[in-house]
Amino acid sequence: MLPKIVSQTVPYESGATVAELVATSGLSYGTVINRLREAETVMRTSWQTRRMRDGKARRNLATRLRRLYEQHGATLTQLAQAGAGTRRAARRLLIEAGGTPRTTQQTLRIRTAADDTARKKLAVSLRARYESGASVPELAKECNYSVATVYRLLHQAGTRMRPQHRHGPARRAGNRP
């Protein structure tokens, strides 16, 4: 029966109602609901279904999702959360709006570029605070990063490091055996 579950979820994700699936499949309402849930289909409310099926509302949603996807670097998962319901529906709406889905590598490159900018900004602010007297452990605690990460960011920012603090009693040159 599993192939029938998969074939029934595609129309549902395109905007078909459960009642329509009952009519086309010949299964009971409860069976259709159970099979959709077994296939981990995200269920919609009636107003979400009407919104998906209404041509103008669907075009507006598709256009908004395309803008989020192309201009803000949103992922299909984020588009699903923004109103499409599922990743598959988000992809379908994106294509309807004239968008082209990115590969995983393209999405990672976009995310990495954004992260690099934020990381450089953080490194510069850490450098300024370090040069004004803050210690590396203090900076690590404030930023919720490890000490090693803070050192790495300071080095990336070109920070001239202070000599390390020597713990324990002071050594004298003449005390060596």
mmCIF file of C-alpha atoms in Angstrom:
data_model
loop_
_atom_site.group_PDB
_atom_site.id
_atom_site.type_symbol
_atom_site.label_atom_id
_atom_site.label_comp_id
_atom_site.label_asym_id
_atom_site.label_seq_id
_atom_site.Cartn_x
_atom_site.Cartn_y
_atom_site.Cartn_z
ATOM 1 C CA MET A 1 0.000 0.000 0.000
ATOM 2 C CA LEU A 2 2.957 2.379 0.420
ATOM 3 C CA PRO A 3 3.056 3.405 -3.265
ATOM 4 C CA LYS A 4 -0.563 4.554 -2.923
ATOM 5 C CA ILE A 5 0.405 6.740 0.073
ATOM 6 C CA VAL A 6 3.083 8.484 -1.939
ATOM 7 C CA SER A 7 0.809 8.968 -4.937
ATOM 8 C CA GLN A 8 -1.860 10.471 -2.652
ATOM 9 C CA THR A 9 0.492 12.964 -0.963
ATOM 10 C CA VAL A 10 1.517 14.652 -4.200
ATOM 11 C CA PRO A 11 -1.966 15.984 -5.020
ATOM 12 C CA TYR A 12 -2.472 17.006 -1.381
ATOM 13 C CA GLU A 13 0.729 19.032 -1.416
ATOM 14 C CA SER A 14 -0.422 20.663 -4.648
ATOM 15 C CA GLY A 15 -3.578 21.942 -2.954
ATOM 16 C CA ALA A 16 -6.069 19.064 -3.122
ATOM 17 C CA THR A 17 -8.329 18.626 -0.124
ATOM 18 C CA VAL A 18 -8.691 15.454 1.907
ATOM 19 C CA ALA A 19 -12.267 15.168 0.616
ATOM 20 C CA GLU A 20 -10.994 15.220 -2.967
ATOM 21 C CA LEU A 21 -8.451 12.517 -2.129
ATOM 22 C CA VAL A 22 -11.239 10.428 -0.595
ATOM 23 C CA ALA A 23 -13.291 10.806 -3.793
ATOM 24 C CA THR A 24 -10.410 9.932 -6.148
ATOM 25 C CA SER A 25 -8.947 7.075 -4.105
ATOM 26 C CA GLY A 26 -12.123 5.378 -2.909
ATOM 27 C CA LEU A 27 -10.647 5.145 0.599
ATOM 28 C CA SER A 28 -12.372 6.345 3.753
ATOM 29 C CA TYR A 29 -11.669 9.783 5.182
ATOM 30 C CA GLY A 30 -9.864 8.310 8.212
ATOM 31 C CA THR A 31 -7.718 6.047 6.026
ATOM 32 C CA VAL A 32 -6.650 8.971 3.832
ATOM 33 C CA ILE A 33 -5.789 11.042 6.931
ATOM 34 C CA ASN A 34 -3.839 8.149 8.456
ATOM 35 C CA ARG A 35 -1.898 7.528 5.253
ATOM 36 C CA LEU A 36 -1.025 11.189 4.872
ATOM 37 C CA ARG A 37 0.255 11.200 8.459
ATOM 38 C CA GLU A 38 2.212 7.971 7.884
ATOM 39 C CA ALA A 39 3.886 9.669 4.915
ATOM 40 C CA GLU A 40 4.770 12.556 7.314
ATOM 41 C CA THR A 41 2.723 15.023 5.281
ATOM 42 C CA VAL A 42 2.299 18.416 6.934
ATOM 43 C CA MET A 43 -1.446 18.925 7.255
ATOM 44 C CA ARG A 44 -3.098 22.217 6.302
ATOM 45 C CA THR A 45 -6.082 24.028 7.697
ATOM 46 C CA SER A 46 -9.020 24.750 5.403
ATOM 47 C CA TRP A 47 -8.043 28.411 5.035
ATOM 48 C CA GLN A 48 -4.505 27.399 4.011
ATOM 49 C CA THR A 49 -5.975 25.114 1.331
ATOM 50 C CA ARG A 50 -8.236 27.899 0.018
ATOM 51 C CA ARG A 51 -5.277 30.257 -0.039
ATOM 52 C CA MET A 52 -3.209 27.745 -2.007
ATOM 53 C CA ARG A 53 -5.969 27.150 -4.521
ATOM 54 C CA ASP A 54 -6.944 30.779 -5.036
ATOM 55 C CA GLY A 55 -5.028 31.870 -8.140
ATOM 56 C CA LYS A 56 -4.197 35.432 -7.091
ATOM 57 C CA ALA A 57 -3.289 34.505 -3.518
ATOM 58 C CA ARG A 58 -1.157 31.626 -4.810
ATOM 59 C CA ARG A 59 0.687 33.921 -7.244
ATOM 60 C CA ASN A 60 1.277 36.475 -4.468
ATOM 61 C CA LEU A 61 2.599 33.766 -2.164
ATOM 62 C CA ALA A 62 4.822 32.379 -4.930
ATOM 63 C CA THR A 63 6.208 35.851 -5.677
ATOM 64 C CA ARG A 64 6.879 36.530 -1.986
ATOM 65 C CA LEU A 65 8.618 33.172 -1.575
ATOM 66 C CA ARG A 66 10.746 33.790 -4.680
ATOM 67 C CA ARG A 67 11.825 37.174 -3.285
ATOM 68 C CA LEU A 68 12.768 35.562 0.048
ATOM 69 C CA TYR A 69 14.641 32.815 -1.776
ATOM 70 C CA GLU A 70 16.568 34.946 -4.253
ATOM 71 C CA GLN A 71 17.144 38.207 -2.390
ATOM 72 C CA HIS A 72 17.487 36.975 1.176
ATOM 73 C CA GLY A 73 19.017 33.538 0.608
ATOM 74 C CA ALA A 74 16.211 31.607 2.314
ATOM 75 C CA THR A 75 16.203 27.824 2.063
ATOM 76 C CA LEU A 76 13.287 25.665 0.939
ATOM 77 C CA THR A 77 12.717 24.717 4.577
ATOM 78 C CA GLN A 78 12.416 28.381 5.515
ATOM 79 C CA LEU A 79 10.036 28.949 2.593
ATOM 80 C CA ALA A 80 7.901 26.083 3.853
ATOM 81 C CA GLN A 81 7.758 27.767 7.265
ATOM 82 C CA ALA A 82 6.960 31.118 5.626
ATOM 83 C CA GLY A 83 3.716 29.814 4.189
ATOM 84 C CA ALA A 84 4.221 27.081 1.631
ATOM 85 C CA GLY A 85 3.632 24.273 4.132
ATOM 86 C CA THR A 86 6.186 21.760 2.859
ATOM 87 C CA ARG A 87 9.525 21.858 1.074
ATOM 88 C CA ARG A 88 7.949 20.237 -1.975
ATOM 89 C CA ALA A 89 5.181 22.858 -2.104
ATOM 90 C CA ALA A 90 7.768 25.616 -1.612
ATOM 91 C CA ARG A 91 9.823 24.280 -4.516
ATOM 92 C CA ARG A 92 6.736 24.045 -6.718
ATOM 93 C CA LEU A 93 5.666 27.619 -5.873
ATOM 94 C CA LEU A 94 9.200 28.887 -6.477
ATOM 95 C CA ILE A 95 9.229 27.355 -9.949
ATOM 96 C CA GLU A 96 5.721 28.719 -10.673
ATOM 97 C CA ALA A 97 7.007 32.215 -9.852
ATOM 98 C CA GLY A 98 9.849 31.806 -12.350
ATOM 99 C CA GLY A 99 12.549 31.019 -9.811
ATOM 100 C CA THR A 100 15.205 28.361 -10.172
ATOM 101 C CA PRO A 101 15.962 26.126 -7.188
ATOM 102 C CA ARG A 102 19.585 26.257 -6.048
ATOM 103 C CA THR A 103 21.804 23.276 -5.485
ATOM 104 C CA THR A 104 22.905 22.533 -1.937
ATOM 105 C CA GLN A 105 26.412 23.784 -2.800
ATOM 106 C CA GLN A 106 25.050 27.118 -4.041
ATOM 107 C CA THR A 107 23.063 27.585 -0.841
ATOM 108 C CA LEU A 108 26.132 26.746 1.253
ATOM 109 C CA ARG A 109 28.208 29.327 -0.646
ATOM 110 C CA ILE A 110 25.587 32.016 0.019
ATOM 111 C CA ARG A 111 25.436 31.097 3.704
ATOM 112 C CA THR A 112 29.228 30.979 4.030
ATOM 113 C CA ALA A 113 29.608 34.436 2.473
ATOM 114 C CA ALA A 114 27.114 35.882 4.941
ATOM 115 C CA ASP A 115 28.804 34.105 7.855
ATOM 116 C CA ASP A 116 32.248 35.355 6.754
ATOM 117 C CA THR A 117 31.070 38.965 6.848
ATOM 118 C CA ALA A 118 29.617 38.557 10.333
ATOM 119 C CA ARG A 119 32.757 36.725 11.500
ATOM 120 C CA LYS A 120 35.047 39.509 10.234
ATOM 121 C CA LYS A 121 32.901 42.102 11.968
ATOM 122 C CA LEU A 122 33.114 40.103 15.210
ATOM 123 C CA ALA A 123 36.895 39.733 14.835
ATOM 124 C CA VAL A 124 37.326 43.509 14.478
ATOM 125 C CA SER A 125 35.176 44.200 17.543
ATOM 126 C CA LEU A 126 37.096 41.585 19.571
ATOM 127 C CA ARG A 127 40.369 43.186 18.493
ATOM 128 C CA ALA A 128 39.206 46.612 19.674
ATOM 129 C CA ARG A 129 38.127 45.226 23.047
ATOM 130 C CA TYR A 130 41.346 43.196 23.424
ATOM 131 C CA GLU A 131 43.504 46.205 22.613
ATOM 132 C CA SER A 132 41.598 48.257 25.188
ATOM 133 C CA GLY A 133 42.634 45.767 27.884
ATOM 134 C CA ALA A 134 40.171 42.865 27.928
ATOM 135 C CA SER A 135 41.672 39.400 28.331
ATOM 136 C CA VAL A 136 41.043 36.526 25.933
ATOM 137 C CA PRO A 137 39.164 34.430 28.547
ATOM 138 C CA GLU A 138 36.923 37.427 29.316
ATOM 139 C CA LEU A 139 36.169 37.903 25.615
ATOM 140 C CA ALA A 140 35.465 34.194 25.211
ATOM 141 C CA LYS A 141 33.012 34.231 28.097
ATOM 142 C CA GLU A 142 31.230 37.365 26.816
ATOM 143 C CA CYS A 143 30.878 35.988 23.269
ATOM 144 C CA ASN A 144 30.116 32.428 24.352
ATOM 145 C CA TYR A 145 33.030 31.122 22.246
ATOM 146 C CA SER A 146 35.945 28.976 23.257
ATOM 147 C CA VAL A 147 39.267 30.633 24.089
ATOM 148 C CA ALA A 148 40.807 28.972 21.016
ATOM 149 C CA THR A 149 38.139 30.484 18.759
ATOM 150 C CA VAL A 150 38.713 33.948 20.222
ATOM 151 C CA TYR A 151 42.480 33.575 19.658
ATOM 152 C CA ARG A 152 41.818 32.503 16.054
ATOM 153 C CA LEU A 153 39.518 35.497 15.460
ATOM 154 C CA LEU A 154 42.053 37.882 16.988
ATOM 155 C CA HIS A 155 44.809 36.492 14.753
ATOM 156 C CA GLN A 156 42.538 36.805 11.703
ATOM 157 C CA ALA A 157 41.959 40.458 12.609
ATOM 158 C CA GLY A 158 45.728 41.029 12.709
ATOM 159 C CA THR A 159 45.865 41.696 16.446
ATOM 160 C CA ARG A 160 49.263 42.141 18.066
ATOM 161 C CA MET A 161 49.064 39.823 21.044
ATOM 162 C CA ARG A 162 50.287 40.707 24.540
ATOM 163 C CA PRO A 163 52.778 38.365 26.225
ATOM 164 C CA GLN A 164 51.115 35.474 28.007
ATOM 165 C CA HIS A 165 50.618 35.793 31.730
ATOM 166 C CA ARG A 166 52.884 33.473 33.770
ATOM 167 C CA HIS A 167 51.035 31.784 36.592
ATOM 168 C CA GLY A 168 52.788 30.772 39.809
ATOM 169 C CA PRO A 169 55.745 32.311 41.653
ATOM 170 C CA ALA A 170 58.089 34.616 39.790
ATOM 171 C CA ARG A 171 61.256 32.928 38.566
ATOM 172 C CA ARG A 172 64.635 34.311 39.291
ATOM 173 C CA ALA A 173 67.558 33.778 37.003
ATOM 174 C CA GLY A 174 69.859 32.761 39.875
ATOM 175 C CA ASN A 175 67.660 30.041 41.383
ATOM 176 C CA ARG A 176 68.322 27.392 38.779
ATOM 177 C CA PRO A 177 70.315 24.356 39.967
#
